[in-house]
PDB file of C-alpha atoms and ligand atoms in Angstrom:
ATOM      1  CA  UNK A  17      13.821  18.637  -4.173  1.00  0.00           C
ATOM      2  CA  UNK A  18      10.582  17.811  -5.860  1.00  0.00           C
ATOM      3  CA  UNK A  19       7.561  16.363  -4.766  1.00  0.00           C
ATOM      4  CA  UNK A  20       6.090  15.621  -8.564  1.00  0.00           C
ATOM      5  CA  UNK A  21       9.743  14.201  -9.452  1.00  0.00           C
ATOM      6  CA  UNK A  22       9.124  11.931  -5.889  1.00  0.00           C
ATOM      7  CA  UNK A  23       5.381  10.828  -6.590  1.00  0.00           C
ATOM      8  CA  UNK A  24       6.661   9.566 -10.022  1.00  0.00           C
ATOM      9  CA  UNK A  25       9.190   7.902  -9.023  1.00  0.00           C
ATOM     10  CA  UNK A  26       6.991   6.184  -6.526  1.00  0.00           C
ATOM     11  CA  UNK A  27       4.762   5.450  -9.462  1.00  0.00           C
ATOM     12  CA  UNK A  28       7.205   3.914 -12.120  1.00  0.00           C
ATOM     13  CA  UNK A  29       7.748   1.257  -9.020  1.00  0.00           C
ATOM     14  CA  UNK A  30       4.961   0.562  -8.992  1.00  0.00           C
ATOM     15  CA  UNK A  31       5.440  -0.960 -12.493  1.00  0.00           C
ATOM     16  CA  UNK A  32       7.617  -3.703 -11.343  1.00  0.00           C
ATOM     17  CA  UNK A  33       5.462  -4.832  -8.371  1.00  0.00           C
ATOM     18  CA  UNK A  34       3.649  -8.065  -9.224  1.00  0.00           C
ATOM     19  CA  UNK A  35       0.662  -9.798  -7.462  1.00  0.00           C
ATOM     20  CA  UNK A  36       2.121 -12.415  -4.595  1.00  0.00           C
ATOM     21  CA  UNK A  37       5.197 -10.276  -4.190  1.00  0.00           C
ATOM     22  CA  UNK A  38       6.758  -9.959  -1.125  1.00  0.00           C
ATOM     23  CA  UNK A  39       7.960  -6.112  -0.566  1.00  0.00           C
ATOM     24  CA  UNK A  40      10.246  -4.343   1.848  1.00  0.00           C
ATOM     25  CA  UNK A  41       8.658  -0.909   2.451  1.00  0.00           C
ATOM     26  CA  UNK A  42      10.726   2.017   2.916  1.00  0.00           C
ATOM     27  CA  UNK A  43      11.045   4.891   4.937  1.00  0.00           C
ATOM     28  CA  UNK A  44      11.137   8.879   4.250  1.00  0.00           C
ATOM     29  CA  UNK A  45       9.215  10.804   2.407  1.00  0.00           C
ATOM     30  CA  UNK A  46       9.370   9.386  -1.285  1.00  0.00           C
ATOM     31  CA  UNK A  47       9.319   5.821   0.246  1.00  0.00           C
ATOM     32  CA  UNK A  48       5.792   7.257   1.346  1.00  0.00           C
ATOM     33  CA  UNK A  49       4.703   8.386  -1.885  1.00  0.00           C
ATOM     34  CA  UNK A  50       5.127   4.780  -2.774  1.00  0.00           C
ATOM     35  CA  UNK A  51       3.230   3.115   0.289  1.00  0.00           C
ATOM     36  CA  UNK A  52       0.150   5.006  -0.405  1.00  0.00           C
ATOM     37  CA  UNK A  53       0.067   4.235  -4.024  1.00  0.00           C
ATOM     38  CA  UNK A  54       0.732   0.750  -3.172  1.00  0.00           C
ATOM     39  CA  UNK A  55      -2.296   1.148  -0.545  1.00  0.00           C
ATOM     40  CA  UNK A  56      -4.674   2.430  -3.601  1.00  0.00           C
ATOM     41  CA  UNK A  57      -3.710  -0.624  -5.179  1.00  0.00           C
ATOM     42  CA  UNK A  58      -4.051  -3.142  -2.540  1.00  0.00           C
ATOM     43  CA  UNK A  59      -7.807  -1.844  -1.959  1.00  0.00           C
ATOM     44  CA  UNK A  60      -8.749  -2.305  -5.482  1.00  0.00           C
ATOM     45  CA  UNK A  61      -7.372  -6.345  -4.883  1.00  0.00           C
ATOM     46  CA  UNK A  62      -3.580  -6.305  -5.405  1.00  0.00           C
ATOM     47  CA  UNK A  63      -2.050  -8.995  -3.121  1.00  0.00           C
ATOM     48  CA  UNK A  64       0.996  -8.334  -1.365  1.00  0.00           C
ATOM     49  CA  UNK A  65       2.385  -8.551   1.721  1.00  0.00           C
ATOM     50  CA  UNK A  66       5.233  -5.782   3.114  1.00  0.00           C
ATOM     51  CA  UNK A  67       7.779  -5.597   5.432  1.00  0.00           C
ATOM     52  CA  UNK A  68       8.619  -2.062   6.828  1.00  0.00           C
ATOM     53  CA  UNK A  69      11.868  -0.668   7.096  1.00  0.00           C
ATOM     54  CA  UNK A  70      10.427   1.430  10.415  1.00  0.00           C
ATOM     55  CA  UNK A  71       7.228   2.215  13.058  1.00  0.00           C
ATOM     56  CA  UNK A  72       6.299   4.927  11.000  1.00  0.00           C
ATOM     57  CA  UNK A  73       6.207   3.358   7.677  1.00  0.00           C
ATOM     58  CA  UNK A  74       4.678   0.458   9.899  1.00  0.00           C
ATOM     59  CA  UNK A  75       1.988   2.478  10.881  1.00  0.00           C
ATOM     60  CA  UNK A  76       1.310   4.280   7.852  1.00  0.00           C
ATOM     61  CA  UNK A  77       0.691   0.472   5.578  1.00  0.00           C
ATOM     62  CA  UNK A  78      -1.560  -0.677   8.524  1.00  0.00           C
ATOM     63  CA  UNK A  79      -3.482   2.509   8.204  1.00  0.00           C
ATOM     64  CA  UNK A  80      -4.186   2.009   4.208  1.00  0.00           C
ATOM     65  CA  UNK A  81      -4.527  -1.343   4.625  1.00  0.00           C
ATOM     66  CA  UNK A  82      -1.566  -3.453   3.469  1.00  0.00           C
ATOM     67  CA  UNK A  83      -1.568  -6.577   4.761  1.00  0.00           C
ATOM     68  CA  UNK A  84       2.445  -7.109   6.837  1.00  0.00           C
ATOM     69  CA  UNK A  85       4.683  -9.582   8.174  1.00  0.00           C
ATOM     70  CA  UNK A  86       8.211  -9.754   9.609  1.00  0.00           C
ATOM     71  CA  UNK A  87      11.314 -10.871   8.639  1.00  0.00           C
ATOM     72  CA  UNK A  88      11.452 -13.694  11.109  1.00  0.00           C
ATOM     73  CA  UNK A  89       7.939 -15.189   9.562  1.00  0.00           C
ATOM     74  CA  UNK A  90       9.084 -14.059   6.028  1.00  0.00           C
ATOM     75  CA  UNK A  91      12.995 -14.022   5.538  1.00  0.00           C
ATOM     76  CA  UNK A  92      13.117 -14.137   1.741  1.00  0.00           C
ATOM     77  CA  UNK A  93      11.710 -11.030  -0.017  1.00  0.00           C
ATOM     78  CA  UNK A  94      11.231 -10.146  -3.984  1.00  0.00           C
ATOM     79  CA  UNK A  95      11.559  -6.231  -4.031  1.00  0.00           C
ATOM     80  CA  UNK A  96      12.190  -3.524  -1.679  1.00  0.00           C
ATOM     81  CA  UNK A  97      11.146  -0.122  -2.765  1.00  0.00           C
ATOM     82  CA  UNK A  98      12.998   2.515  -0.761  1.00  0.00           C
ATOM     83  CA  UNK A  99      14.349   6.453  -1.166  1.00  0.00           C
ATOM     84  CA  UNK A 100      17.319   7.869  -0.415  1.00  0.00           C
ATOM     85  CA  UNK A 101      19.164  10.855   0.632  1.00  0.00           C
ATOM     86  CA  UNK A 102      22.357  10.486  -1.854  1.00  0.00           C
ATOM     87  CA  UNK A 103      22.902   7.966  -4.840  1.00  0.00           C
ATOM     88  CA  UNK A 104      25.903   8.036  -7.098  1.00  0.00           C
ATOM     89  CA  UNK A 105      25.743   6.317 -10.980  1.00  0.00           C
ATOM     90  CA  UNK A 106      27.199   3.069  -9.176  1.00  0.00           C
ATOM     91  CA  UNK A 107      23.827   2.894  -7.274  1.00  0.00           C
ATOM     92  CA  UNK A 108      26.048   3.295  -3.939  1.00  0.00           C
ATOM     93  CA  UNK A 109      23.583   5.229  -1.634  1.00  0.00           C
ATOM     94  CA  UNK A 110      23.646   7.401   1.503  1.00  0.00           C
ATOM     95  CA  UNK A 111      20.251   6.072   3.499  1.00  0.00           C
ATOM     96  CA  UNK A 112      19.280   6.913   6.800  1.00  0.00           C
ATOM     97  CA  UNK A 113      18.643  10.623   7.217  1.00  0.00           C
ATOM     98  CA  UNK A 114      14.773   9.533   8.250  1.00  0.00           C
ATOM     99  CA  UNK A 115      16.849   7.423  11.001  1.00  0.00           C
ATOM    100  CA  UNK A 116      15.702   3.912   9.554  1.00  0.00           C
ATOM    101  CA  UNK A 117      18.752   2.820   8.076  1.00  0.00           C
ATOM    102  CA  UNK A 118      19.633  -0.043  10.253  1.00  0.00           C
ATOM    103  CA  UNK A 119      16.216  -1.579   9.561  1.00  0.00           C
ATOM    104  CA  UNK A 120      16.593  -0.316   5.834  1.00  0.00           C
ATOM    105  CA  UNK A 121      19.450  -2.357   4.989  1.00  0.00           C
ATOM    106  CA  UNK A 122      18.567  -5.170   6.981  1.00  0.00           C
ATOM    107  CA  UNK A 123      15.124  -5.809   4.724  1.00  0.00           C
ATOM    108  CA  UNK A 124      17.116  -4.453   1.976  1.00  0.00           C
ATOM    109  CA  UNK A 125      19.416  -7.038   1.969  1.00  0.00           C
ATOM    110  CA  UNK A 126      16.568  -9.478   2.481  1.00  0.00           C
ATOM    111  CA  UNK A 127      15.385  -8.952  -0.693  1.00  0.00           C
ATOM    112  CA  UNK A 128      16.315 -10.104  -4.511  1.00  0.00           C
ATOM    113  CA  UNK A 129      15.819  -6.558  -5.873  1.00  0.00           C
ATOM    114  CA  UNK A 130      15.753  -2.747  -4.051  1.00  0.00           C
ATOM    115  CA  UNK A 131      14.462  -0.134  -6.242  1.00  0.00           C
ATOM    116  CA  UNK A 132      15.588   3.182  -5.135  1.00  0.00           C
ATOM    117  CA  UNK A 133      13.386   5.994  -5.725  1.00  0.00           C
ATOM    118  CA  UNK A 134      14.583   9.532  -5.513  1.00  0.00           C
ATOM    119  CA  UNK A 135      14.413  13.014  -7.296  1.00  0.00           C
ATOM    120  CA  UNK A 136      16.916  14.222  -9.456  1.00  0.00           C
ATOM    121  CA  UNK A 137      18.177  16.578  -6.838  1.00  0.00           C
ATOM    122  CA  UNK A 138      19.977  13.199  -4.748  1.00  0.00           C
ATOM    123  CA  UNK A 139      22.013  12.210  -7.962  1.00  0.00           C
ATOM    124  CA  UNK A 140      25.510  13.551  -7.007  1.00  0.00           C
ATOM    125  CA  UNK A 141      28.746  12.271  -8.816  1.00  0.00           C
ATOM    126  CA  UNK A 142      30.886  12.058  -5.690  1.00  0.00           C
ATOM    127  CA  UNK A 143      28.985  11.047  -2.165  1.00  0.00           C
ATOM    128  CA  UNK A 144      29.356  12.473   1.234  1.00  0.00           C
ATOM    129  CA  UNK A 145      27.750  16.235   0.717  1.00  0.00           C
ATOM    130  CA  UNK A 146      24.830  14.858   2.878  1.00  0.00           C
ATOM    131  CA  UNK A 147      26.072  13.940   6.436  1.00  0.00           C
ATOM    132  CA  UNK A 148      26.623  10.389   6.777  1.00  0.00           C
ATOM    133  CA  UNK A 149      24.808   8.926   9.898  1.00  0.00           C
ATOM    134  CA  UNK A 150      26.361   6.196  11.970  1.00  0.00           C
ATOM    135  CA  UNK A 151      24.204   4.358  14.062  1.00  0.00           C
ATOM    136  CA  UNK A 152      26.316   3.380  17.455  1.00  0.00           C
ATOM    137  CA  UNK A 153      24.959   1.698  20.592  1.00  0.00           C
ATOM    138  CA  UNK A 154      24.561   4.887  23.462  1.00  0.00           C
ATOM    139  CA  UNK A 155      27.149   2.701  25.505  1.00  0.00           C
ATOM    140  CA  UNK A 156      30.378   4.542  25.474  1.00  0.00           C
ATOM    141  CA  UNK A 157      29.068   6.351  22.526  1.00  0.00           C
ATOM    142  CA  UNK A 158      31.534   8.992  22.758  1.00  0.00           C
ATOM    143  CA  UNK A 159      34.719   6.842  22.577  1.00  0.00           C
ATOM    144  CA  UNK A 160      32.685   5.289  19.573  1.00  0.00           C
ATOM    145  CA  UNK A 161      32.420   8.359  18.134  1.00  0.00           C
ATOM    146  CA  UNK A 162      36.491   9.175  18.534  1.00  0.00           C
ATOM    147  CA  UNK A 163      36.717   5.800  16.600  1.00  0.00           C
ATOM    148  CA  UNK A 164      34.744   7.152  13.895  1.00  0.00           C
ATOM    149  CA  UNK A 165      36.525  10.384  13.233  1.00  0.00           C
ATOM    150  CA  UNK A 166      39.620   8.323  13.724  1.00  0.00           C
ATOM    151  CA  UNK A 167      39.013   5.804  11.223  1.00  0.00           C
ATOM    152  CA  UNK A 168      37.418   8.114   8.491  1.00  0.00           C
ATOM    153  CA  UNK A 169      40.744  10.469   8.787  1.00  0.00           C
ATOM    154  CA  UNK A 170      42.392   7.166   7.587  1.00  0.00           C
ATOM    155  CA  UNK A 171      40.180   7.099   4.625  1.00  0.00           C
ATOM    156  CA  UNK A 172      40.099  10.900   3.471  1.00  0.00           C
ATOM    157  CA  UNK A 173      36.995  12.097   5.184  1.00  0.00           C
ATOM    158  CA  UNK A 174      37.109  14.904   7.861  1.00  0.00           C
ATOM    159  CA  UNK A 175      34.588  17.123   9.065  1.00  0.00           C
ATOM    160  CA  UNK A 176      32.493  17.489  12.369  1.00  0.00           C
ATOM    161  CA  UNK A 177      30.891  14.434  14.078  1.00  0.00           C
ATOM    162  CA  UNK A 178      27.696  15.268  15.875  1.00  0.00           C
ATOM    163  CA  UNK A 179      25.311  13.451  17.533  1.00  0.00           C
ATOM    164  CA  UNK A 180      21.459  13.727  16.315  1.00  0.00           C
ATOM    165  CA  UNK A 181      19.340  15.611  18.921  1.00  0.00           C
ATOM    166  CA  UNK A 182      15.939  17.166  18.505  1.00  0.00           C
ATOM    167  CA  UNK A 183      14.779  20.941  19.229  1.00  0.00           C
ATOM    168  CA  UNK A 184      15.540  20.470  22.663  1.00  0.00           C
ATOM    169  CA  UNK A 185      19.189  18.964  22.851  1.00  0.00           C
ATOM    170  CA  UNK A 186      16.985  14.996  24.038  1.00  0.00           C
ATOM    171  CA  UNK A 187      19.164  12.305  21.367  1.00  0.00           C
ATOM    172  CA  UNK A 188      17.406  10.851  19.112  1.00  0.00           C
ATOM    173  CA  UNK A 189      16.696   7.438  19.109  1.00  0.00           C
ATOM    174  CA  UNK A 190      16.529   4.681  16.415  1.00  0.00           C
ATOM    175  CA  UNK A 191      13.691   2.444  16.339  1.00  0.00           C
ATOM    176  CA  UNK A 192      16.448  -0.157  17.701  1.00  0.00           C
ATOM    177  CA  UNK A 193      17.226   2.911  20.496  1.00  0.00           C
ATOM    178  CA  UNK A 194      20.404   3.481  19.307  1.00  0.00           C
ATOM    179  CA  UNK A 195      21.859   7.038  18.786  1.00  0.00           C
ATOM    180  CA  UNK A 196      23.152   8.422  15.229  1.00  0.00           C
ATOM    181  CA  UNK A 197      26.062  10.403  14.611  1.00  0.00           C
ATOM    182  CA  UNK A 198      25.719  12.481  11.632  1.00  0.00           C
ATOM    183  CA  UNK A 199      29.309  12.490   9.924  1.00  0.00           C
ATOM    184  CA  UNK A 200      29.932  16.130   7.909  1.00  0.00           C
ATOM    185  CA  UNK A 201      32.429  14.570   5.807  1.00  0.00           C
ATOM    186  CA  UNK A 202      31.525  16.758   2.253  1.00  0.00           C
ATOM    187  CA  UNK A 203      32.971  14.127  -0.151  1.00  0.00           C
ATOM    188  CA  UNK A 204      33.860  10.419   0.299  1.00  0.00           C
ATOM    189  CA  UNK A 205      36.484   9.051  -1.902  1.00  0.00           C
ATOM    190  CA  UNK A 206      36.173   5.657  -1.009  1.00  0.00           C
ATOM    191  CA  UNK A 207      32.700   4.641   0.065  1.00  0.00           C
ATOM    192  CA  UNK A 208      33.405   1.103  -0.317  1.00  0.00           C
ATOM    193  CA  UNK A 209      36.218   1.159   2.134  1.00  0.00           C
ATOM    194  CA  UNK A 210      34.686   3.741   5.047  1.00  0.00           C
ATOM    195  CA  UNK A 211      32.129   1.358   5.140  1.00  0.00           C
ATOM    196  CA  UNK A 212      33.913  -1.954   5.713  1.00  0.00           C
ATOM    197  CA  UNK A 213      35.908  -0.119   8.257  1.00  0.00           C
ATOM    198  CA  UNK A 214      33.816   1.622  10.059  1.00  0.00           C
ATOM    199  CA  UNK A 215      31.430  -1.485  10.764  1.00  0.00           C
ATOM    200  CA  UNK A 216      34.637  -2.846  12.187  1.00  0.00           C
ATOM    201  CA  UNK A 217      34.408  -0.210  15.113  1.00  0.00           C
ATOM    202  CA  UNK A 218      33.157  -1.356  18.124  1.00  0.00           C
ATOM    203  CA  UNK A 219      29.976   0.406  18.782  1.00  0.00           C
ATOM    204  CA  UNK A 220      28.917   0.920  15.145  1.00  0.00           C
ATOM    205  CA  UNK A 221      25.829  -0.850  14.593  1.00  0.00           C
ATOM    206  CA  UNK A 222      25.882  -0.087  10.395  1.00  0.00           C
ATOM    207  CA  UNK A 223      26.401   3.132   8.776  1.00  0.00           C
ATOM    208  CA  UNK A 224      24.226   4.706   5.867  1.00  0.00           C
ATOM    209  CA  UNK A 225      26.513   3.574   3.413  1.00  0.00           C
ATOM    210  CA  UNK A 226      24.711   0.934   0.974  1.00  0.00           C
ATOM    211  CA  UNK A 227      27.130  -0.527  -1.354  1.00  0.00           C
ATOM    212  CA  UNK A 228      25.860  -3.473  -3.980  1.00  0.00           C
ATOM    213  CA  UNK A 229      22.522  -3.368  -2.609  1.00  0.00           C
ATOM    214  CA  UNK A 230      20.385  -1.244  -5.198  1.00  0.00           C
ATOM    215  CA  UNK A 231      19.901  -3.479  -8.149  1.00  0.00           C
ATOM    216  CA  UNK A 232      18.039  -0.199  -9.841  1.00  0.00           C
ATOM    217  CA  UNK A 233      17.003   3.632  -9.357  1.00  0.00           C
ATOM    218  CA  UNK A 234      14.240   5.385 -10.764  1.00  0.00           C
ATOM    219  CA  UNK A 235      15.247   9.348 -10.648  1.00  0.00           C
ATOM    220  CA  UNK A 236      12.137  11.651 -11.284  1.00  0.00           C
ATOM    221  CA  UNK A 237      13.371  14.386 -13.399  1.00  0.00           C
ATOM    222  CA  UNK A 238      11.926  17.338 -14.987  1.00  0.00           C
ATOM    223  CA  UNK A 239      11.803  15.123 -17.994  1.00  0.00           C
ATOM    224  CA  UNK A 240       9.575  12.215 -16.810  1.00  0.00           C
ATOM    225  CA  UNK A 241      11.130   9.166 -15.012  1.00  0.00           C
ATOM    226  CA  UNK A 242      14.729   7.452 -16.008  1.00  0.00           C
ATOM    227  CA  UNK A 243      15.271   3.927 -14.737  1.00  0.00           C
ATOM    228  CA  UNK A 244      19.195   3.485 -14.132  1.00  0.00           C
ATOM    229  CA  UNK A 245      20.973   0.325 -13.628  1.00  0.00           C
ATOM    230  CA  UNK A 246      24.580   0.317 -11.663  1.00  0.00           C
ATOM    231  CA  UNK A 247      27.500   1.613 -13.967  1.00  0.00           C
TER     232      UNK A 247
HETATM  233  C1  LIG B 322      15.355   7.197   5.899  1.00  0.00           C
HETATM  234  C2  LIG B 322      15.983   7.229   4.573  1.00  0.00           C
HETATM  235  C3  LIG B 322      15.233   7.890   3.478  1.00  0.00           C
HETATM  236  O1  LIG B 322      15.083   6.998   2.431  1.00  0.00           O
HETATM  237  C4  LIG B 322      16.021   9.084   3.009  1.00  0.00           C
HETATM  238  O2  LIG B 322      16.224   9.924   4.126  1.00  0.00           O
HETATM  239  C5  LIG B 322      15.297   9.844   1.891  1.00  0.00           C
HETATM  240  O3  LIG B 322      14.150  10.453   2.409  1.00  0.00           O
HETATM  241  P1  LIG B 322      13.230  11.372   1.520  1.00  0.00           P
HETATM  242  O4  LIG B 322      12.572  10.495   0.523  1.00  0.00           O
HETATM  243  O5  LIG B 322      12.259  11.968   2.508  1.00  0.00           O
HETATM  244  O6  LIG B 322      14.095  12.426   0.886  1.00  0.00           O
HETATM  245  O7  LIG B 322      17.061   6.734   4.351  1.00  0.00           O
HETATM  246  O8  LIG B 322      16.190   6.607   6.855  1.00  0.00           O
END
């Protein structure tokens, strides 16, 4: 994990941000990176308007002085910039260990383009080594959670299922107060299909699975930047 690979990144996006655009803000560290460079811009008369992907991300634009909206007043969107914790040369990601996923995908999906920003260290040729988190309503959460390990048996992932907590054992809670299960799975051999099936589950809100949704990655590397497009 680098931070200089991250803040260039975040800085090569910035090259494909136009004036008028409408952008979906990410969430997480690298997503960061990006917000504040976009917030340097914006003061020195850049006009944009962004829609974050969570409170904190909210919070952060307001502070440097990006102008936002919603989705409800703004449904159509030209570019989301966004991190993530695994991406694979097919541009299939594993979002959500910041806890924004739902929201993530949701403006992600509202937008023509998402640029995913990362460090070379998130490249991986087979997903799954980060735990995949499944955001599930807390209502009958456990039986949710059975479904979960029952349905991702079916499709070649095992592993422990455990809910997110902080320091002292509270859940954690989505912005949407929802819980997360964080799924220790190791490898998933077909990302496409866990994630079909397990938004089929009853309780599953969405999963951090984001199939067809990056339209292009920018890995920092040792080497400089390297824009990738989906194999
Ligand atoms: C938050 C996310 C983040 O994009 C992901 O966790 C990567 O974060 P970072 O840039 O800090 O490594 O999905 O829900």
């Amino acid at each position: 994990m680098s931070d200089a690979q991250k803040r260039a990144a975040a800085e090569r996006a910035l090259d494909f941000v136009e004036d008028g655009m409408r952008l979906g803000l990410g969430t997480g560290s690298t997503a960061e990176y990006f917000v504040r460079l976009l917030g340097e811009k914006v003061s020195k008369g850049l006009k944009v308007v962004g829609i974050p992907t969570s409170e904190r991300t909210a919070a952060l634009a307001e502070e440097l002085g990006i102008p936002l909206t919603n989705l409800d007043e703004t449904p159509e969107l030209d570019l989301t910039v966004d991190g993530a914790d695994e991406l694979d040369a097919q541009l299939r990601l594993i979002k959500g260990g910041g806890g924004a996923l739902l929201r993530e995908k949701i403006v992600a999906t509202a937008s023509k383009n998402m640029i995913v920003i990362a460090d070379q260290s998130k490249m991986v040729e087979t997903l799954g080594k980060f735990p995949l988190p499944v955001e599930v309503v807390p209502f009958g959460s456990r039986v949710t959670s059975m479904k979960i390990a029952e349905v991702a048996r079916e499709y070649g992932c095992t592993g422990e299922i455990e809910p997110r907590d902080d320091d002292y054992d509270v859940p954690f809670l989505t912005d949407s107060e929802n819980f997360i299960y964080d799924c220790n799975f190791g490898s998933i051999p077909d990302p496409d299909g866990l994630n079909r099936a397990l938004n089929l589950i009853p309780g599953v809100v969405d999963n951090g699975l984001f199939i067809g949704i990056a339209t292009m990655a920018i890995i920092g590397t040792e080497a400089g930047t390297k824009d990738m497009l989906p194999e």
